mmCIF file of N, CA and C in Angstrom:
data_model
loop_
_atom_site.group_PDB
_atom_site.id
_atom_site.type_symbol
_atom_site.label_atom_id
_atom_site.label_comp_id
_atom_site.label_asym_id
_atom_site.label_seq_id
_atom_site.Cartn_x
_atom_site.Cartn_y
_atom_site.Cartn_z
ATOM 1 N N UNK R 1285 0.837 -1.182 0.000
ATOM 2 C CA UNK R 1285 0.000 0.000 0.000
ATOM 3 C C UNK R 1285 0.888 1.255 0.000
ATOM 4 N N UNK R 1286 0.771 2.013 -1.021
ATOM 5 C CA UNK R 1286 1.323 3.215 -1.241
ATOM 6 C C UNK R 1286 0.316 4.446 -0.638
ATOM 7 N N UNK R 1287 0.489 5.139 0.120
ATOM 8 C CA UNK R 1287 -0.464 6.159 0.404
ATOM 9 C C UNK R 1287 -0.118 7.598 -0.131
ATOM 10 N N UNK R 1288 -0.651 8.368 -0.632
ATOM 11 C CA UNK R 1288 -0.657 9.728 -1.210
ATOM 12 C C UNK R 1288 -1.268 10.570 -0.949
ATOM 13 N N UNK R 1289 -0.313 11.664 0.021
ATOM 14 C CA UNK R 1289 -1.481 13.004 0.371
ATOM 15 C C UNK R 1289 -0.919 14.451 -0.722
ATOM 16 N N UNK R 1290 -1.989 14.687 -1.853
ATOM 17 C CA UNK R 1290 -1.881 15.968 -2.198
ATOM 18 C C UNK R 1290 -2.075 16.696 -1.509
ATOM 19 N N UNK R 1291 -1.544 18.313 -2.049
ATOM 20 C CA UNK R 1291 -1.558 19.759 -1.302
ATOM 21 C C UNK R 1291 -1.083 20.807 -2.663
ATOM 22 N N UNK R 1292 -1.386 21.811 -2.299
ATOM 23 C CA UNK R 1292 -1.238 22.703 -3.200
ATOM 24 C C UNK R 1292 -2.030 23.452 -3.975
ATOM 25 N N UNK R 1293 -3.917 23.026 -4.008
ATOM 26 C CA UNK R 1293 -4.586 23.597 -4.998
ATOM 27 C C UNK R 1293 -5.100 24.666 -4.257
ATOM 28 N N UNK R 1294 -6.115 25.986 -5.237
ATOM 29 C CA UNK R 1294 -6.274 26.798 -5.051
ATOM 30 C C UNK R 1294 -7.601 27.368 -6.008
ATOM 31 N N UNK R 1295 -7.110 28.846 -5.763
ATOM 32 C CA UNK R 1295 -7.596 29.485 -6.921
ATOM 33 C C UNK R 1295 -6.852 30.494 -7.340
ATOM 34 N N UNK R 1296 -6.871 30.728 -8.746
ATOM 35 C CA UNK R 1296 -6.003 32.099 -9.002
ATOM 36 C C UNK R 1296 -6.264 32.298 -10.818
ATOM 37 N N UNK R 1297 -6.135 33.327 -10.916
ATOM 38 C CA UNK R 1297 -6.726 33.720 -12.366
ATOM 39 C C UNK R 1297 -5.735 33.221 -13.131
ATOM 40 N N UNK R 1298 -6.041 33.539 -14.208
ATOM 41 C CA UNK R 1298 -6.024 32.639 -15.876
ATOM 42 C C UNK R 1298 -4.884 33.774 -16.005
ATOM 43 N N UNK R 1299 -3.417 33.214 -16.308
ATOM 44 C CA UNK R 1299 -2.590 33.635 -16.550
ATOM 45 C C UNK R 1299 -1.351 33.304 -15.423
ATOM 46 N N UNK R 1300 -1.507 32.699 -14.459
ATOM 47 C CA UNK R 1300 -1.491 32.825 -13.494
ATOM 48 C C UNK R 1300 -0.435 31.208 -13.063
ATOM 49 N N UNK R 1301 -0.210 30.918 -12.076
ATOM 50 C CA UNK R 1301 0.509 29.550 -11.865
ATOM 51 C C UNK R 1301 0.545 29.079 -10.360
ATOM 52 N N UNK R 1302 0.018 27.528 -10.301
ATOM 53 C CA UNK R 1302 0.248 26.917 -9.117
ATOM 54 C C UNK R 1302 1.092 25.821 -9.003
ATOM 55 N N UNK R 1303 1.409 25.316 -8.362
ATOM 56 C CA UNK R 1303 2.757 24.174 -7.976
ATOM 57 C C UNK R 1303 1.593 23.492 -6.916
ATOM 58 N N UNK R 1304 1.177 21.398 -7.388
ATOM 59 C CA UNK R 1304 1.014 20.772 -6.755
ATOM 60 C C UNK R 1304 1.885 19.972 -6.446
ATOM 61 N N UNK R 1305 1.497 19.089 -4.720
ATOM 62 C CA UNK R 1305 2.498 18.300 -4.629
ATOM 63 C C UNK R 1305 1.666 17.042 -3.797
ATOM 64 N N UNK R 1306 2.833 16.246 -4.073
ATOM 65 C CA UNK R 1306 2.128 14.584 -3.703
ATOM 66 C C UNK R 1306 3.255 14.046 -2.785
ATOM 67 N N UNK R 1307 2.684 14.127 -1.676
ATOM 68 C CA UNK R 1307 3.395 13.220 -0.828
ATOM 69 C C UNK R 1307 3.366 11.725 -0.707
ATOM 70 N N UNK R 1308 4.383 10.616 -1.017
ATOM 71 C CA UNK R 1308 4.246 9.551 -0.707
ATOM 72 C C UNK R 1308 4.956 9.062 -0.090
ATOM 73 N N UNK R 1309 4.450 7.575 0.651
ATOM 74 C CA UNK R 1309 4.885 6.946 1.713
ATOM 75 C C UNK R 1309 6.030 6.718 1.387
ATOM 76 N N UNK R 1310 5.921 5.864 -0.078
ATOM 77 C CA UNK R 1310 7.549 5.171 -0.264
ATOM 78 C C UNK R 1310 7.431 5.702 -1.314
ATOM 79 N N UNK R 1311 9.035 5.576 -1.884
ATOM 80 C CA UNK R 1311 9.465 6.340 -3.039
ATOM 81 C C UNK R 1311 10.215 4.850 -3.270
ATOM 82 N N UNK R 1312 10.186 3.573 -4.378
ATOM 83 C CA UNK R 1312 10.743 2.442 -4.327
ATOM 84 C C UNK R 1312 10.530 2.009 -5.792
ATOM 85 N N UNK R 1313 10.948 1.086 -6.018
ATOM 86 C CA UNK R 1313 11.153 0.091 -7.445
ATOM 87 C C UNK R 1313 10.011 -0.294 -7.832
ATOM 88 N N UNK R 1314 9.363 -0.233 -6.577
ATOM 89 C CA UNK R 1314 8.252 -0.895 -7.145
ATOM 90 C C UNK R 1314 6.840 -0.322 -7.453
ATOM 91 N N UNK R 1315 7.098 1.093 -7.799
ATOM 92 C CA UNK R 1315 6.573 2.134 -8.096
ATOM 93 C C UNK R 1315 6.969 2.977 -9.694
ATOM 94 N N UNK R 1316 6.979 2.330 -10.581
ATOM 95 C CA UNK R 1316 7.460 3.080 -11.548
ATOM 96 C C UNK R 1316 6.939 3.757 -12.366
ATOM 97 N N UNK R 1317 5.826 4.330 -12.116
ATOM 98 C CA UNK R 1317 4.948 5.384 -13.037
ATOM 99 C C UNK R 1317 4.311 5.889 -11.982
ATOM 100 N N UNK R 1318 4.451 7.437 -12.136
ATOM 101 C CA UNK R 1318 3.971 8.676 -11.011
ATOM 102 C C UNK R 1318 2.768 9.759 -12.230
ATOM 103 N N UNK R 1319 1.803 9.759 -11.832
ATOM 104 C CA UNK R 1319 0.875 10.211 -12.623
ATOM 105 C C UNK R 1319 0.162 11.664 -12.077
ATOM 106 N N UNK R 1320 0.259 12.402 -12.649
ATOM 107 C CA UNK R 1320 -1.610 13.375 -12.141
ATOM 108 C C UNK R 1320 -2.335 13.308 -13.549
ATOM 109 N N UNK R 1321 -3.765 13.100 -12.791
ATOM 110 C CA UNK R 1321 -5.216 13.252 -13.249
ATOM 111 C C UNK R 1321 -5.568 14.689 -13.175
ATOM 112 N N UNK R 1322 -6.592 14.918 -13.708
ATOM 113 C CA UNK R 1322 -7.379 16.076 -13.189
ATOM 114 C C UNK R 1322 -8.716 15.359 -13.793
ATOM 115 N N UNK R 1323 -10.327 16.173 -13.116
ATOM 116 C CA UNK R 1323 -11.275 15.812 -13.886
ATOM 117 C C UNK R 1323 -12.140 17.254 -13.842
ATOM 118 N N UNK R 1324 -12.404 17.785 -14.627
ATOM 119 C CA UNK R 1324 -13.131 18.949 -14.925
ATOM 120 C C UNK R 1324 -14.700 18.706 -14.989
ATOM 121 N N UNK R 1325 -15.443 19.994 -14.602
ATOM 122 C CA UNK R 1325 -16.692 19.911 -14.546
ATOM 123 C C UNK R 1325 -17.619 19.470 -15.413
ATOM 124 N N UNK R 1326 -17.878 18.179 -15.297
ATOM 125 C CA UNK R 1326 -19.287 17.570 -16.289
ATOM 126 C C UNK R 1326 -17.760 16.959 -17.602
ATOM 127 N N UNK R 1327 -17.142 16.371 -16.756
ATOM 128 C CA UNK R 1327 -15.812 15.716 -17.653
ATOM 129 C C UNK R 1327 -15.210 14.531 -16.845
ATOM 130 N N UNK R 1328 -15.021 13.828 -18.141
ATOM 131 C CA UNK R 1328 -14.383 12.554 -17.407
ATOM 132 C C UNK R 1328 -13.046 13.007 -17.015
ATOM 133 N N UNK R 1329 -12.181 12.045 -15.716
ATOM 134 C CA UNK R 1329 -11.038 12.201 -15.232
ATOM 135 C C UNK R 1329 -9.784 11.343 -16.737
ATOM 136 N N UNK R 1330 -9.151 12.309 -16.767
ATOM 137 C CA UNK R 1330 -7.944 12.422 -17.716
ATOM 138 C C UNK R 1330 -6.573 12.082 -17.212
ATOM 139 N N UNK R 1331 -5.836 11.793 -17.914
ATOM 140 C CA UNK R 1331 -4.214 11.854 -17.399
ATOM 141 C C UNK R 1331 -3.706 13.179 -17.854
ATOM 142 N N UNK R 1332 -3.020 14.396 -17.187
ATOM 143 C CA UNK R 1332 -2.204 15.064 -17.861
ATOM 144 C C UNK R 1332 -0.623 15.196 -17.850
ATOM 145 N N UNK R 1333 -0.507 14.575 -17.263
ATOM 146 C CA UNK R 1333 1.407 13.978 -16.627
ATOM 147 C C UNK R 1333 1.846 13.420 -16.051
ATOM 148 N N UNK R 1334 2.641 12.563 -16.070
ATOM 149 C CA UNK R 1334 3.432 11.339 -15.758
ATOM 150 C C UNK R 1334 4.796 11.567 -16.132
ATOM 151 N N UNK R 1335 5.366 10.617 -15.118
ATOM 152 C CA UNK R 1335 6.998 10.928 -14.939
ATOM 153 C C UNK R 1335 7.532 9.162 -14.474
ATOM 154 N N UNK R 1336 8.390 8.686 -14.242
ATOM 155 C CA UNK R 1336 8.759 7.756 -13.972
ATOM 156 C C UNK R 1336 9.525 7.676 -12.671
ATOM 157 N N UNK R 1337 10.297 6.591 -11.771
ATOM 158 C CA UNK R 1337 10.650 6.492 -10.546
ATOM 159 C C UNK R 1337 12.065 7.560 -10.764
ATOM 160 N N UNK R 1338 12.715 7.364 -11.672
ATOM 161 C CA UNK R 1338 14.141 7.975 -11.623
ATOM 162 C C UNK R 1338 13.591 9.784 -12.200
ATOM 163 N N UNK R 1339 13.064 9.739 -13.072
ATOM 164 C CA UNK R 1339 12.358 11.079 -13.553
ATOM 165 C C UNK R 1339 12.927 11.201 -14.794
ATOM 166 N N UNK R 1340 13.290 10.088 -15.556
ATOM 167 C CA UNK R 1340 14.242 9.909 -16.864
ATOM 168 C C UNK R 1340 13.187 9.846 -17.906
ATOM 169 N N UNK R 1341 12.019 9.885 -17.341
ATOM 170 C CA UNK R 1341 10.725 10.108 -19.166
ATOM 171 C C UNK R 1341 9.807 10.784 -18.842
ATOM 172 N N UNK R 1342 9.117 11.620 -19.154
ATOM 173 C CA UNK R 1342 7.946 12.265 -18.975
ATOM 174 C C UNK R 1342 6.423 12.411 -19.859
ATOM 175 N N UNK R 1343 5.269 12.653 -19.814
ATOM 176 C CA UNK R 1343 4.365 12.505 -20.723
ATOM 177 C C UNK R 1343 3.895 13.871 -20.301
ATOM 178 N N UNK R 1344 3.230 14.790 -21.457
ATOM 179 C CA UNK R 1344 2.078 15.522 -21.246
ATOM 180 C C UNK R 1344 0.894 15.475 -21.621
ATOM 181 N N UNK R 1345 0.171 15.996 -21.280
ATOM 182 C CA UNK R 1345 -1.136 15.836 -22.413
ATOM 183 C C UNK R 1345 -0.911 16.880 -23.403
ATOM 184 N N UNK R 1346 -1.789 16.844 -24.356
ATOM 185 C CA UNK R 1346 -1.309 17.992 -25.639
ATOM 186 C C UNK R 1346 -1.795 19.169 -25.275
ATOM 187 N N UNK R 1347 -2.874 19.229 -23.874
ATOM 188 C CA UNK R 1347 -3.355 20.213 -23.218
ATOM 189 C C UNK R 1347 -2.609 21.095 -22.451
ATOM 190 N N UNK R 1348 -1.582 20.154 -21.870
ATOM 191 C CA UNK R 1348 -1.151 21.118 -21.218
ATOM 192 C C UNK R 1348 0.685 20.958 -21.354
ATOM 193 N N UNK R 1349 1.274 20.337 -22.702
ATOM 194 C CA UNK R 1349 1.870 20.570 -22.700
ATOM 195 C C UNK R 1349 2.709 21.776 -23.049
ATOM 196 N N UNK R 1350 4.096 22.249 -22.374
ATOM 197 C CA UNK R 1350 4.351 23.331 -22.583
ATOM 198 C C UNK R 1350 4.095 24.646 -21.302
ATOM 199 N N UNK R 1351 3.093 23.960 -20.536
ATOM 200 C CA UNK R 1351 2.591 25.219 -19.706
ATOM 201 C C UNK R 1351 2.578 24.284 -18.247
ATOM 202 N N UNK R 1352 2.384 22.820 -17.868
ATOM 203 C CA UNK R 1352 2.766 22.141 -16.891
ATOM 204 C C UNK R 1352 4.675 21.135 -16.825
ATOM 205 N N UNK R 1353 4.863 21.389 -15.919
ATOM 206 C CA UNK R 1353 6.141 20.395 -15.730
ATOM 207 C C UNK R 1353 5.781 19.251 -14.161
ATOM 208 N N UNK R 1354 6.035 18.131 -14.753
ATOM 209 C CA UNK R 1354 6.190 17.239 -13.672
ATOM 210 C C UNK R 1354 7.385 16.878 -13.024
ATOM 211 N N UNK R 1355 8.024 17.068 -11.513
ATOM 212 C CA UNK R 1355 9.243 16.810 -11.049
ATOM 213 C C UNK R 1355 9.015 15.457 -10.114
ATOM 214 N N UNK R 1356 9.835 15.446 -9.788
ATOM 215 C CA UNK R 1356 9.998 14.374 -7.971
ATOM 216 C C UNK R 1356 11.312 14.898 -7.463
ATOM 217 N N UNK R 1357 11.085 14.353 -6.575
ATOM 218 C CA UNK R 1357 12.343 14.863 -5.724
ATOM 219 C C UNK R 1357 12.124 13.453 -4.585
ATOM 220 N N UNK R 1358 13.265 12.570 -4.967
ATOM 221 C CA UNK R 1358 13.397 11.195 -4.789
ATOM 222 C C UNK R 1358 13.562 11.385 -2.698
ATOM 223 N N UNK R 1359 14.102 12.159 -2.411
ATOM 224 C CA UNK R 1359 14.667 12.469 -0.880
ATOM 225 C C UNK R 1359 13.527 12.564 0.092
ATOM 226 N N UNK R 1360 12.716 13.634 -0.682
ATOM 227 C CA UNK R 1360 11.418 14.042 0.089
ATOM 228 C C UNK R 1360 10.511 13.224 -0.290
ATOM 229 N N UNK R 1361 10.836 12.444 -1.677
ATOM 230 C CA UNK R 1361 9.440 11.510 -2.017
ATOM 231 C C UNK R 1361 8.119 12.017 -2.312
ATOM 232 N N UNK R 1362 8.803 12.887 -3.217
ATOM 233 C CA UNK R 1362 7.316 13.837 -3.349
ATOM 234 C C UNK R 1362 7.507 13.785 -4.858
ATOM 235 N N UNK R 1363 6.438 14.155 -5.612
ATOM 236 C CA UNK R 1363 6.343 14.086 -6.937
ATOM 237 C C UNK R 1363 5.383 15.770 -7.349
ATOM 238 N N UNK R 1364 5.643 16.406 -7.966
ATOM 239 C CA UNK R 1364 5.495 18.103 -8.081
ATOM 240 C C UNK R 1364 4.235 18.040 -9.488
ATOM 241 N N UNK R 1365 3.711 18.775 -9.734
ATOM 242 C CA UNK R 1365 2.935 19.623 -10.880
ATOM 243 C C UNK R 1365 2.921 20.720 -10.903
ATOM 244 N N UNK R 1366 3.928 21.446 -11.869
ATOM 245 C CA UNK R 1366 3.990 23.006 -11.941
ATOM 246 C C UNK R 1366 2.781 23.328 -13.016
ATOM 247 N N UNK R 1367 2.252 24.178 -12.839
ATOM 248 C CA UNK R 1367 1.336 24.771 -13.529
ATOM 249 C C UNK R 1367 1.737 26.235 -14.034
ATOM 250 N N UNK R 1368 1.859 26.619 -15.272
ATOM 251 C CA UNK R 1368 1.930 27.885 -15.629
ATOM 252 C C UNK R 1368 0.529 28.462 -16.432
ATOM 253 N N UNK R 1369 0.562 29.260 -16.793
ATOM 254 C CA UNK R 1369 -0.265 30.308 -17.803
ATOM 255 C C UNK R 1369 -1.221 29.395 -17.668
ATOM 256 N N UNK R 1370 -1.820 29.255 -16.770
ATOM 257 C CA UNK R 1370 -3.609 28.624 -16.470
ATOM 258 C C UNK R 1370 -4.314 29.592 -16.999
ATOM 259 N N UNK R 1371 -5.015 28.653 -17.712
ATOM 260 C CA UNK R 1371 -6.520 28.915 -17.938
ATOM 261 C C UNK R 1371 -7.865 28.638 -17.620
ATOM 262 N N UNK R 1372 -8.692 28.387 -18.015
ATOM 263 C CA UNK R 1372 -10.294 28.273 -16.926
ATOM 264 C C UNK R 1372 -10.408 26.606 -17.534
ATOM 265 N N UNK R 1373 -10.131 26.191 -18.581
ATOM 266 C CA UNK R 1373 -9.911 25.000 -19.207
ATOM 267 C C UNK R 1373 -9.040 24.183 -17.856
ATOM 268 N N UNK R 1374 -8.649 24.662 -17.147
ATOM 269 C CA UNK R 1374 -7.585 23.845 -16.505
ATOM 270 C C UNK R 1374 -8.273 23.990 -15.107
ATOM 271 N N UNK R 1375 -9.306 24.469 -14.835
ATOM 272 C CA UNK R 1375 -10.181 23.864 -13.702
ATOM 273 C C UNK R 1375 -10.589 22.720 -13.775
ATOM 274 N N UNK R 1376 -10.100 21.977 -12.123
ATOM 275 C CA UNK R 1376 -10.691 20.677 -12.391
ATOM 276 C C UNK R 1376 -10.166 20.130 -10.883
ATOM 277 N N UNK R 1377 -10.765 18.931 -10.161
ATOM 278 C CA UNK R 1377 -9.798 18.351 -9.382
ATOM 279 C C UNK R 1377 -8.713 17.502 -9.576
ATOM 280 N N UNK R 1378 -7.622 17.437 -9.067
ATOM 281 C CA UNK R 1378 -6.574 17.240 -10.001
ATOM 282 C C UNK R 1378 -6.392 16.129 -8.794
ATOM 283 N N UNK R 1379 -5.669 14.996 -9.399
ATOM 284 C CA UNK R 1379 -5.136 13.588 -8.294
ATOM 285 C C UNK R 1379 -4.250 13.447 -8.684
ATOM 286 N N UNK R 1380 -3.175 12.783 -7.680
ATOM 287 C CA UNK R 1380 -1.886 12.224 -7.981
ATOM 288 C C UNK R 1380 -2.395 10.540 -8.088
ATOM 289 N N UNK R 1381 -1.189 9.607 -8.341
ATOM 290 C CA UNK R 1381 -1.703 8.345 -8.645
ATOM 291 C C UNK R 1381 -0.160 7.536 -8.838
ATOM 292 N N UNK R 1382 0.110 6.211 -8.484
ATOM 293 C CA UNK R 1382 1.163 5.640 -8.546
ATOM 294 C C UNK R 1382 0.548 4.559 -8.879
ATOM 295 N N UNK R 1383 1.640 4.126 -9.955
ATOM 296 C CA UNK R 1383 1.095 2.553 -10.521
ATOM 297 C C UNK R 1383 2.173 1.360 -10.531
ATOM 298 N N UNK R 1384 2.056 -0.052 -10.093
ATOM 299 C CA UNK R 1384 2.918 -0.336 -9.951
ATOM 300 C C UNK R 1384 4.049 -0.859 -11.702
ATOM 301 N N UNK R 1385 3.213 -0.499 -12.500
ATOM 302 C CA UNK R 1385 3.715 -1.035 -13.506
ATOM 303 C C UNK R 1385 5.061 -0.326 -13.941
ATOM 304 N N UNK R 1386 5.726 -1.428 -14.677
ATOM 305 C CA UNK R 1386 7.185 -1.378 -14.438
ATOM 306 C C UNK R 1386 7.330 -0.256 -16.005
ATOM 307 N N UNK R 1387 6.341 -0.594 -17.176
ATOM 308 C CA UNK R 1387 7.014 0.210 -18.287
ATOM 309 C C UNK R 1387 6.183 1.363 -18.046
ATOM 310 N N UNK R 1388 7.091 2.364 -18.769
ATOM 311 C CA UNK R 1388 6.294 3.629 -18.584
ATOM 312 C C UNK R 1388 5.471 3.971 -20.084
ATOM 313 N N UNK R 1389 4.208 4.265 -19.825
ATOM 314 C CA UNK R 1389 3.661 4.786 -20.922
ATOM 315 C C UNK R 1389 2.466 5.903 -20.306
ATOM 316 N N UNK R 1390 1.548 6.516 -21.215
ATOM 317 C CA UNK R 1390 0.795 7.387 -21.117
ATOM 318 C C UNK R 1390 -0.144 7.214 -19.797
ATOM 319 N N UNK R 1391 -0.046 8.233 -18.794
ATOM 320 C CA UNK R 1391 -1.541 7.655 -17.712
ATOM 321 C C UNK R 1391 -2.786 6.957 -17.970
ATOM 322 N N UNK R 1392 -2.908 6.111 -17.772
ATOM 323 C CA UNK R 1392 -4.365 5.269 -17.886
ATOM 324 C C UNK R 1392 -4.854 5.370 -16.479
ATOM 325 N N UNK R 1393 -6.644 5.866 -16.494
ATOM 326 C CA UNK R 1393 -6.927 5.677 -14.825
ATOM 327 C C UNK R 1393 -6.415 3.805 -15.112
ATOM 328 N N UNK R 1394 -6.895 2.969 -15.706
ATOM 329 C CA UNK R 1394 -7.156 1.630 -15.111
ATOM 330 C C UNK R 1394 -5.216 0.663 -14.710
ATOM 331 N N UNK R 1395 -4.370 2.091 -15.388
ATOM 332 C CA UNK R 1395 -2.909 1.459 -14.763
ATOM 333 C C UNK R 1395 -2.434 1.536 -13.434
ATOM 334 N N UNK R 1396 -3.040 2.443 -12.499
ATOM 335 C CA UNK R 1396 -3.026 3.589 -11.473
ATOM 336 C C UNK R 1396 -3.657 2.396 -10.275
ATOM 337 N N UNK R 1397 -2.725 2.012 -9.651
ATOM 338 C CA UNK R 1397 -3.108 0.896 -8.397
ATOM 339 C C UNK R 1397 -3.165 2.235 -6.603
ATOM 340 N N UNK R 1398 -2.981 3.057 -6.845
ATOM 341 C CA UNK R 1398 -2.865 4.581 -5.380
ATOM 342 C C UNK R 1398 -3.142 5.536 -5.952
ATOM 343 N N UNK R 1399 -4.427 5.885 -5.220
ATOM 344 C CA UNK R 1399 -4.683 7.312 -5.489
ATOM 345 C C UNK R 1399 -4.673 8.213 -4.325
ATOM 346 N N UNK R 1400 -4.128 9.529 -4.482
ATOM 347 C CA UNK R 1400 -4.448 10.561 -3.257
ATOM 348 C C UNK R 1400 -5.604 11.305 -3.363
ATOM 349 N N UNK R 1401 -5.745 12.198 -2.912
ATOM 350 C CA UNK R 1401 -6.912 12.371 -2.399
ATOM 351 C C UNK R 1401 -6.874 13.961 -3.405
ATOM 352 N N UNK R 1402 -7.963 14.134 -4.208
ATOM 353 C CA UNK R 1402 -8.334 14.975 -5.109
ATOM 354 C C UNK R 1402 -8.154 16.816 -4.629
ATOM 355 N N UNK R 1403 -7.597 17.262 -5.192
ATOM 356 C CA UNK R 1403 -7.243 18.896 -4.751
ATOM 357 C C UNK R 1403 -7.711 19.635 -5.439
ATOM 358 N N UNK R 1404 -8.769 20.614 -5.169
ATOM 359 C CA UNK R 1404 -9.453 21.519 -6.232
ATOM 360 C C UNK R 1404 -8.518 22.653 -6.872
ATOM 361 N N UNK R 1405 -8.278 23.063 -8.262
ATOM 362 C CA UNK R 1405 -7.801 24.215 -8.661
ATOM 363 C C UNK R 1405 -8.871 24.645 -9.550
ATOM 364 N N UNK R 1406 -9.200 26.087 -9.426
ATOM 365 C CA UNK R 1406 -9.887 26.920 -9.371
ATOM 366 C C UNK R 1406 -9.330 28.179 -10.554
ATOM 367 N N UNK R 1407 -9.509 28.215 -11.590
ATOM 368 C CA UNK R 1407 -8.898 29.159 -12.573
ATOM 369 C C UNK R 1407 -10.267 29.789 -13.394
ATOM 370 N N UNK R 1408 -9.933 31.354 -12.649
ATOM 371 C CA UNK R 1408 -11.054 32.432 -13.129
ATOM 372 C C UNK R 1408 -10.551 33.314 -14.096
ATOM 373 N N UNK R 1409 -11.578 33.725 -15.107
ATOM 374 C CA UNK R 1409 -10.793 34.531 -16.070
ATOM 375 C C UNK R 1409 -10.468 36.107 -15.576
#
């Protein structure tokens, strides 16, 4: 059991930038795909970034690539979502998620074995 507490969401206007973060229990091998979701209003939940255990591959969505970066920081065991130049499109509750699967490819909810607990961001025009 991997446990995950997000922190970090908010609100703040469209142009604007927040930094989420995911705390997890273990940071280990047997964890090799680090994901955030978001799911927007009257919208299914999406993948928009993923990173791997070492932080050697990354995915975006085409949504938000360019304007989000995904980090970790292996020490603290935390896994990051920078958010830049938000827009109202990018309201949504956003989840972190660890899967135990070993290859890395695009977030799938059904790859995602830990989820934390959903953080509202709030982007007004």
């Amino acid at each position: 059991q991997v446990d995950l507490v997000v922190s970090g969401g908010g609100s703040v206007q469209a142009g604007g930038s927040l930094r989420l973060s995911c705390a997890a229990s273990e940071f280990s091998n047997n964890i090799n795909n680090w994901g955030w979701f978001r799911q927007g209003p009257g919208k299914e939940r999406e993948g928009v970034a993923a990173t791997t255990l070492t932080g050697d591959r990354s995915y975006y969505a085409d949504s938000v690539k360019g304007r989000f970066i995904i980090s970790r920081d292996a020490v603290k065991k935390t896994v990051y979502l920078h958010m830049h130049n938000l827009t109202t499109e990018d309201t949504g509750v956003y989840y972190c998620a660890a899967a135990r699967l070993w290859a890395f490819r695009p977030p799938l909810i059904d790859d995602y074995n830990f989820w934390g607990q959903g953080t509202q961001v709030t982007v007004s025009s």
